[in-house]
Amino acid sequence: MKKAFICSALLLLPLLLGAQAVSYTTYMQAVARDNATLLAERYNVEISAANLRAARVFNDPELSLAYSDNQDNKLMMGRSYEAGLSYEVNLGGLRRARIGVAATEQELSEAALDDYLRQLRAEATYAWSAAWAAREHERIHRDSYEILARVARADSLRAGLGDIRRTDAAQSALEALTQQGEWMQAHADYLNALSTLSLMAGGMAVSDLDATELPQTAVPYGPGELMDIAELSRADLKAAELSHTLSQKNLALVRASRAMDLGLELGYAYNTEVRNEIAPAPIYNALTFGVTIPLKFSSLNRGERAAAEASVSQAERYLEAARQLVRTEVQQAWTAYQAARSVAEHYSRQMVGDARSVLEGMEFSYTQGDASLLELLTAVQTCNDVALAAADAQAALFDAAATLRAALGVVE
């Protein structure tokens, strides 16, 4: 038994030394601020903003310089110096279409980030409730172990006095050790759950929870009102709408790229004096202006445009599917929340207290010799089952509320 108490003290040592209790509010703020994956996802918004700035760039003009020597040293035909400037003008609004695509992509990246944060909040809440439930499991198994350890110590003394058989005392000790093993496993599960919280919160040190109960909130709306809230708030639905808009903008870009591109050219030439006796010529300047018109035979191929039009139709179907999914998720989340609330109300505090009172009474009866060890173990198991079920019901209700919030796309 001395070894058992030493093991128990070692299990509690990490929580007793430098324990940092973290509240749910502090934890969720750390998740929204420091989660590593979320920080990486935020770069998508910066990238899309940079792409939008790049899309605003105008076409660059082209400068050409030329020099020609018409065998001036031998034939005295003179020299010429030429400079030209050319610029391509798109008649289909290609730059405007590029800006439209980039602007919609930026909005889409922002909506995608909001949707990722929505899902991250839900996952962080699930991790919190799992840690809380693990702590409750650890506490319940510890309490059961302490009861059986007391019984084992008392039986050891009674066996020494000859009041009970030594085999009965050995059986009590074995039951206490078995319960200690369950406590050790529950404690390890709790530490692992705290590690998950630390990961979700971007590495924040979490060694305990500053919460005796899970915060539960009522939902003052019916399914119809919840549907309206979800359609206005869900970031993934907004992303689906923006994807549809983006497909239309891409179609406009394809059409603009198939329009004619005019090339405007302006040139200047300076020609030196031609001193050839056969064909003399004075110094003169030449100014040229020209237009290049491409022959867009590639526009006869409608494959790119057909693909863009099909993408628009596909985005419409995805948008309708997203709306149906949102309505289904809200309905399912509402049903699950109502069921979880009913189960949580079933396992009331009084029910847990009654089970605890029965166990305490059975422990006293056993020490007085009025109850058997089997009856005591049955009472311990019943008390454990009720307490564990009550804790799991509270965690399930907390998770159901988080799922409902995620389905609605709201924080509260």
Coordinates of C-alpha atoms in Angstrom, one line a residue:
M1 CA 0.0 0.0 0.0
K2 CA 2.9 2.3 0.6
K3 CA 4.0 1.9 -3.0
A4 CA 0.5 2.8 -4.1
F5 CA 0.6 6.1 -2.3
I6 CA 4.0 6.9 -3.7
C7 CA 2.7 6.2 -7.2
S8 CA -0.3 8.4 -6.5
A9 CA 1.9 11.3 -5.4
L10 CA 4.0 11.0 -8.5
L11 CA 0.9 11.1 -10.7
L12 CA -0.2 14.4 -9.1
L13 CA 3.3 15.9 -9.1
P14 CA 3.0 17.6 -12.6
L15 CA -0.2 19.3 -11.6
L16 CA 1.1 20.4 -8.2
L17 CA 4.3 22.0 -9.5
G18 CA 3.9 25.1 -11.5
A19 CA 0.3 24.3 -12.6
Q20 CA -1.2 26.9 -14.9
A21 CA -5.0 26.8 -14.9
V22 CA -6.4 28.2 -18.2
S23 CA -10.0 29.4 -18.6
Y24 CA -12.2 28.6 -21.6
T25 CA -12.2 32.3 -22.7
T26 CA -8.4 32.6 -22.4
Y27 CA -8.0 29.3 -24.3
M28 CA -10.3 30.3 -27.2
Q29 CA -8.6 33.7 -27.5
A30 CA -5.2 32.0 -27.8
V31 CA -6.6 29.6 -30.4
A32 CA -7.9 32.5 -32.6
R33 CA -4.6 34.4 -32.1
D34 CA -1.8 31.8 -32.0
N35 CA -3.0 28.6 -33.8
A36 CA -0.1 27.7 -36.1
T37 CA -2.3 26.5 -39.0
L38 CA -4.6 29.5 -38.7
L39 CA -1.6 31.8 -39.0
A40 CA -0.5 30.0 -42.1
E41 CA -4.0 30.2 -43.6
R42 CA -4.0 34.0 -43.1
Y43 CA -1.2 34.3 -45.6
N44 CA -3.7 33.3 -48.3
V45 CA -5.4 36.7 -47.8
E46 CA -2.1 38.5 -48.1
I47 CA -1.3 36.6 -51.3
S48 CA -4.6 37.4 -52.9
A49 CA -4.2 41.1 -52.0
A50 CA -0.8 41.1 -53.6
N51 CA -2.3 39.4 -56.7
L52 CA -5.0 42.1 -56.9
R53 CA -2.3 44.8 -56.8
A54 CA -0.5 42.9 -59.6
A55 CA -3.7 42.8 -61.7
R56 CA -3.9 46.6 -61.7
V57 CA -0.7 46.9 -63.7
F58 CA -1.0 48.4 -67.2
N59 CA 0.8 46.9 -70.2
D60 CA 4.4 48.1 -70.6
P61 CA 5.3 50.2 -73.7
E62 CA 8.2 49.0 -75.9
L63 CA 11.0 51.2 -76.9
S64 CA 13.1 50.3 -80.0
L65 CA 16.4 51.9 -81.2
A66 CA 18.1 51.2 -84.5
Y67 CA 21.2 52.4 -86.3
S68 CA 22.0 51.8 -90.0
D69 CA 25.1 52.6 -92.0
N70 CA 24.6 52.6 -95.8
Q71 CA 28.3 52.2 -96.6
D72 CA 28.8 55.8 -95.9
N73 CA 32.6 55.6 -95.9
K74 CA 32.7 54.0 -99.4
L75 CA 29.6 55.0 -101.2
M76 CA 28.7 58.1 -99.1
M77 CA 25.1 56.9 -98.8
G78 CA 24.7 58.4 -95.3
R79 CA 23.6 57.0 -92.0
S80 CA 20.3 56.8 -90.2
Y81 CA 19.2 56.8 -86.5
E82 CA 15.8 55.5 -85.6
A83 CA 13.7 55.3 -82.4
G84 CA 10.3 53.8 -82.0
L85 CA 7.7 53.5 -79.3
S86 CA 4.9 50.8 -79.4
Y87 CA 2.0 50.0 -77.1
E88 CA -0.6 47.3 -77.1
V89 CA -4.2 48.2 -76.5
N90 CA -6.8 45.6 -75.7
L91 CA -10.2 46.5 -76.9
G92 CA -12.1 43.9 -74.8
G93 CA -11.3 45.3 -71.3
L94 CA -8.7 42.6 -70.5
R95 CA -7.2 44.6 -67.6
R96 CA -10.6 45.3 -66.1
A97 CA -11.5 41.6 -66.3
R98 CA -8.2 40.7 -64.6
I99 CA -8.9 43.1 -61.8
G100 CA -12.4 41.6 -61.4
V101 CA -11.0 38.1 -61.1
A102 CA -8.3 39.1 -58.6
A103 CA -10.8 41.1 -56.5
T104 CA -13.2 38.2 -56.3
E105 CA -10.3 35.8 -55.4
Q106 CA -9.4 38.1 -52.6
E107 CA -12.9 38.1 -51.2
L108 CA -13.0 34.3 -51.7
S109 CA -9.8 33.9 -49.7
E110 CA -11.2 36.0 -46.9
A111 CA -14.4 33.9 -46.8
A112 CA -12.3 30.7 -46.8
L113 CA -10.3 32.1 -43.8
D114 CA -13.5 32.9 -42.0
D115 CA -14.8 29.3 -42.7
Y116 CA -11.6 27.8 -41.5
L117 CA -11.8 29.8 -38.3
R118 CA -15.4 28.6 -37.9
Q119 CA -14.3 25.0 -38.1
L120 CA -11.3 25.7 -35.9
R121 CA -13.4 27.2 -33.1
A122 CA -15.6 24.1 -33.2
E123 CA -12.6 21.7 -33.0
A124 CA -11.1 23.8 -30.2
T125 CA -14.3 23.6 -28.3
Y126 CA -14.4 19.8 -28.8
A127 CA -10.9 19.6 -27.5
W128 CA -11.8 21.7 -24.4
S129 CA -14.8 19.5 -23.5
A130 CA -12.7 16.4 -24.1
A131 CA -10.1 17.7 -21.6
W132 CA -12.8 18.6 -19.1
A133 CA -14.4 15.2 -19.4
A134 CA -11.0 13.5 -19.0
R135 CA -10.4 15.5 -15.8
E136 CA -13.8 14.5 -14.5
H137 CA -13.0 10.8 -15.3
E138 CA -9.6 11.2 -13.5
R139 CA -11.3 12.7 -10.5
I140 CA -14.0 10.0 -10.3
H141 CA -11.5 7.1 -10.6
R142 CA -9.3 8.8 -8.0
D143 CA -12.2 9.1 -5.6
S144 CA -13.1 5.4 -6.1
Y145 CA -9.5 4.4 -5.6
E146 CA -9.3 6.4 -2.3
I147 CA -12.4 4.6 -1.0
L148 CA -11.1 1.2 -1.9
A149 CA -7.6 2.1 -0.5
R150 CA -9.3 3.0 2.8
V151 CA -11.2 -0.2 2.8
A152 CA -7.9 -2.2 2.0
R153 CA -6.1 -0.5 4.9
A154 CA -8.9 -1.2 7.3
D155 CA -9.1 -4.8 6.1
S156 CA -5.4 -5.2 6.6
L157 CA -5.8 -4.2 10.2
R158 CA -8.9 -6.3 10.7
A159 CA -7.1 -9.4 9.2
G160 CA -4.2 -8.7 11.7
L161 CA -6.7 -8.8 14.5
G162 CA -8.3 -11.9 13.2
D163 CA -11.6 -10.3 12.5
I164 CA -11.6 -11.3 8.8
R165 CA -9.7 -13.8 6.7
R166 CA -6.4 -12.8 5.2
T167 CA -7.7 -13.8 1.8
D168 CA -10.5 -11.2 2.2
A169 CA -7.9 -8.5 3.0
A170 CA -5.9 -9.6 0.0
Q171 CA -9.0 -9.3 -2.2
S172 CA -9.6 -5.8 -1.0
A173 CA -6.0 -4.8 -1.7
L174 CA -6.3 -6.3 -5.3
E175 CA -9.4 -4.3 -5.9
A176 CA -7.7 -1.1 -4.7
L177 CA -4.8 -1.8 -7.0
T178 CA -7.1 -2.4 -9.9
Q179 CA -8.9 0.8 -9.4
Q180 CA -5.5 2.6 -9.1
G181 CA -4.6 1.3 -12.5
E182 CA -7.8 2.8 -13.9
W183 CA -7.0 6.1 -12.2
M184 CA -3.5 6.1 -13.7
Q185 CA -4.9 5.5 -17.2
A186 CA -7.5 8.3 -16.7
H187 CA -4.7 10.6 -15.5
A188 CA -2.6 9.9 -18.6
D189 CA -5.7 10.5 -20.8
Y190 CA -6.2 13.9 -19.0
L191 CA -2.5 14.9 -19.6
N192 CA -2.9 13.9 -23.3
A193 CA -6.0 16.0 -23.6
L194 CA -4.2 19.0 -22.1
S195 CA -1.4 18.5 -24.7
T196 CA -4.1 18.7 -27.4
L197 CA -5.3 22.0 -25.9
S198 CA -1.7 23.3 -26.0
L199 CA -1.4 22.4 -29.7
M200 CA -4.7 24.0 -30.5
A201 CA -3.7 27.2 -28.7
G202 CA -0.4 27.6 -30.5
G203 CA 1.9 26.1 -27.9
M204 CA 0.4 27.8 -24.9
A205 CA 1.3 26.0 -21.6
V206 CA -1.8 24.3 -20.3
S207 CA -1.4 22.1 -17.2
D208 CA -4.9 22.4 -15.8
L209 CA -8.4 23.8 -16.5
D210 CA -9.8 26.8 -14.7
A211 CA -13.3 25.5 -14.9
T212 CA -15.4 23.4 -12.5
E213 CA -18.3 23.3 -14.9
L214 CA -18.7 23.6 -18.7
P215 CA -20.5 26.8 -19.7
Q216 CA -23.9 25.9 -21.1
T217 CA -26.1 28.4 -23.0
A218 CA -29.7 28.1 -24.0
V219 CA -30.7 28.5 -27.7
P220 CA -33.6 31.0 -27.8
Y221 CA -34.5 30.2 -31.4
G222 CA -36.5 27.7 -33.4
P223 CA -35.3 25.7 -36.4
G224 CA -36.8 28.2 -38.9
E225 CA -35.0 31.2 -37.3
L226 CA -31.8 29.2 -37.1
M227 CA -32.0 28.5 -40.9
D228 CA -32.2 32.2 -41.6
I229 CA -29.3 32.9 -39.3
A230 CA -27.2 30.3 -41.0
E231 CA -27.9 31.5 -44.5
L232 CA -26.7 35.0 -43.5
S233 CA -23.7 33.9 -41.4
R234 CA -22.1 30.8 -42.9
A235 CA -18.8 31.7 -44.4
D236 CA -18.7 28.5 -46.5
L237 CA -22.0 29.5 -48.1
K238 CA -20.6 32.9 -48.8
A239 CA -17.5 31.2 -50.3
A240 CA -19.8 29.1 -52.6
E241 CA -21.5 32.3 -53.7
L242 CA -18.2 33.9 -54.4
S243 CA -17.0 30.8 -56.3
H244 CA -20.0 31.2 -58.5
T245 CA -19.2 34.9 -59.0
L246 CA -15.6 34.0 -59.7
S247 CA -16.6 31.6 -62.4
Q248 CA -18.6 34.4 -64.1
K249 CA -15.6 36.7 -63.8
N250 CA -13.3 34.0 -65.3
L251 CA -15.8 33.7 -68.2
A252 CA -15.6 37.5 -68.7
L253 CA -11.8 37.2 -68.7
V254 CA -11.9 34.5 -71.4
R255 CA -14.1 36.7 -73.5
A256 CA -11.8 39.7 -73.0
S257 CA -8.7 37.7 -73.9
R258 CA -10.4 36.7 -77.2
A259 CA -10.9 40.4 -78.2
M260 CA -8.7 42.2 -80.6
D261 CA -5.4 43.6 -79.4
L262 CA -4.3 46.7 -81.4
G263 CA -0.6 47.6 -81.5
L264 CA 0.1 51.3 -81.8
E265 CA 3.5 52.3 -83.1
L266 CA 5.2 55.7 -83.3
G267 CA 8.6 56.1 -84.8
Y268 CA 11.2 58.8 -85.6
A269 CA 14.2 58.6 -87.9
Y270 CA 17.1 60.9 -88.5
N271 CA 19.0 60.5 -91.8
T272 CA 22.3 62.1 -92.5
E273 CA 23.3 63.8 -95.8
V274 CA 23.8 61.4 -98.8
R275 CA 26.8 62.7 -100.7
N276 CA 26.7 60.1 -103.4
E277 CA 27.0 61.9 -106.9
I278 CA 24.5 59.6 -108.5
A279 CA 21.7 59.9 -105.9
P280 CA 22.5 62.8 -103.5
A281 CA 20.0 63.6 -100.7
P282 CA 19.9 66.2 -97.9
I283 CA 19.6 65.6 -94.2
Y284 CA 16.0 64.8 -93.4
N285 CA 13.8 63.6 -90.5
A286 CA 11.1 60.9 -90.8
L287 CA 8.1 60.4 -88.5
T288 CA 6.1 57.2 -88.7
F289 CA 2.8 56.0 -87.2
G290 CA 1.4 52.6 -87.5
V291 CA -1.2 50.1 -86.3
T292 CA -0.8 46.4 -86.1
I293 CA -4.0 44.3 -86.2
P294 CA -3.6 40.6 -85.2
L295 CA -5.5 38.0 -87.2
K296 CA -7.3 36.1 -84.3
F297 CA -7.7 32.7 -86.0
S298 CA -7.3 31.2 -82.5
S299 CA -10.7 32.7 -81.6
L300 CA -12.3 30.2 -83.9
N301 CA -11.5 27.5 -81.3
R302 CA -14.3 27.8 -78.6
G303 CA -12.8 25.2 -76.3
E304 CA -11.6 27.7 -73.6
R305 CA -14.9 29.6 -73.6
A306 CA -16.9 26.4 -73.5
A307 CA -14.9 25.3 -70.4
A308 CA -15.5 28.6 -68.7
E309 CA -19.3 28.5 -69.4
A310 CA -19.4 24.9 -68.0
S311 CA -17.5 26.1 -64.9
V312 CA -20.3 28.7 -64.4
S313 CA -23.0 26.0 -64.5
Q314 CA -20.9 23.8 -62.2
A315 CA -20.5 26.6 -59.7
E316 CA -24.3 27.1 -59.7
R317 CA -24.8 23.5 -58.8
Y318 CA -22.2 23.7 -56.1
L319 CA -23.9 26.7 -54.7
E320 CA -27.3 25.0 -54.5
A321 CA -25.6 21.9 -52.9
A322 CA -24.0 24.2 -50.3
R323 CA -27.3 25.7 -49.4
Q324 CA -28.9 22.3 -49.0
L325 CA -25.9 21.2 -46.9
V326 CA -26.3 24.2 -44.6
R327 CA -30.0 23.5 -44.1
T328 CA -29.3 19.8 -43.4
E329 CA -26.4 20.6 -41.0
V330 CA -28.5 23.1 -39.0
Q331 CA -31.4 20.7 -38.7
Q332 CA -29.1 17.9 -37.6
A333 CA -27.3 20.1 -35.2
W334 CA -30.5 21.3 -33.7
T335 CA -31.8 17.8 -33.2
A336 CA -28.6 16.6 -31.7
Y337 CA -28.6 19.6 -29.3
Q338 CA -32.1 18.9 -28.1
A339 CA -31.2 15.3 -27.5
A340 CA -28.0 16.1 -25.7
R341 CA -29.9 18.6 -23.5
S342 CA -32.5 16.0 -22.6
V343 CA -29.7 13.5 -21.7
A344 CA -27.9 16.1 -19.6
E345 CA -31.0 17.0 -17.7
H346 CA -31.6 13.3 -17.0
Y347 CA -28.3 13.0 -15.2
S348 CA -29.1 15.6 -12.6
R349 CA -26.9 16.6 -9.7
Q350 CA -29.3 14.9 -7.4
M351 CA -28.9 11.6 -9.2
V352 CA -25.1 11.8 -8.9
G353 CA -25.4 12.8 -5.2
D354 CA -27.8 9.9 -4.5
A355 CA -25.3 7.5 -6.0
R356 CA -22.5 9.0 -3.9
S357 CA -24.6 8.7 -0.7
V358 CA -25.4 5.1 -1.5
L359 CA -21.7 4.4 -1.9
E360 CA -20.8 6.1 1.4
G361 CA -23.5 4.2 3.2
M362 CA -22.3 0.9 1.7
E363 CA -18.7 1.7 2.7
F364 CA -19.8 2.3 6.3
S365 CA -21.9 -0.9 6.2
Y366 CA -18.9 -2.9 4.9
T367 CA -16.6 -1.6 7.7
Q368 CA -19.2 -2.7 10.2
G369 CA -19.5 -6.1 8.7
D370 CA -23.1 -5.6 7.5
A371 CA -22.2 -5.7 3.8
S372 CA -20.0 -8.0 1.6
L373 CA -17.1 -6.8 -0.5
L374 CA -19.1 -7.7 -3.6
E375 CA -21.9 -5.3 -2.5
L376 CA -19.3 -2.6 -1.9
L377 CA -17.7 -3.1 -5.3
T378 CA -21.2 -3.0 -6.9
A379 CA -21.9 0.3 -5.2
V380 CA -18.5 1.7 -6.4
Q381 CA -19.2 0.6 -10.0
T382 CA -22.7 2.1 -9.9
C383 CA -21.4 5.4 -8.5
N384 CA -18.7 5.5 -11.2
D385 CA -21.1 4.7 -14.0
V386 CA -23.6 7.4 -12.9
A387 CA -20.8 10.0 -12.4
L388 CA -19.1 9.2 -15.6
A389 CA -22.3 9.3 -17.6
A390 CA -23.2 12.6 -16.0
A391 CA -19.8 14.1 -17.0
D392 CA -20.1 12.7 -20.5
A393 CA -23.6 14.1 -20.8
Q394 CA -22.4 17.6 -19.9
A395 CA -19.5 17.3 -22.4
A396 CA -21.8 16.0 -25.1
L397 CA -24.2 19.0 -24.5
F398 CA -21.2 21.4 -24.7
D399 CA -20.1 19.7 -27.9
A400 CA -23.7 19.8 -29.3
A401 CA -23.9 23.6 -28.6
A402 CA -20.5 24.1 -30.4
T403 CA -21.7 22.0 -33.4
L404 CA -24.9 24.1 -33.5
R405 CA -22.8 27.3 -33.4
A406 CA -20.6 26.0 -36.2
A407 CA -23.7 25.0 -38.3
L408 CA -25.0 28.6 -37.8
G409 CA -21.7 30.2 -38.5
V410 CA -21.8 32.3 -35.3
V411 CA -19.5 32.7 -32.3
E412 CA -22.3 32.9 -29.8

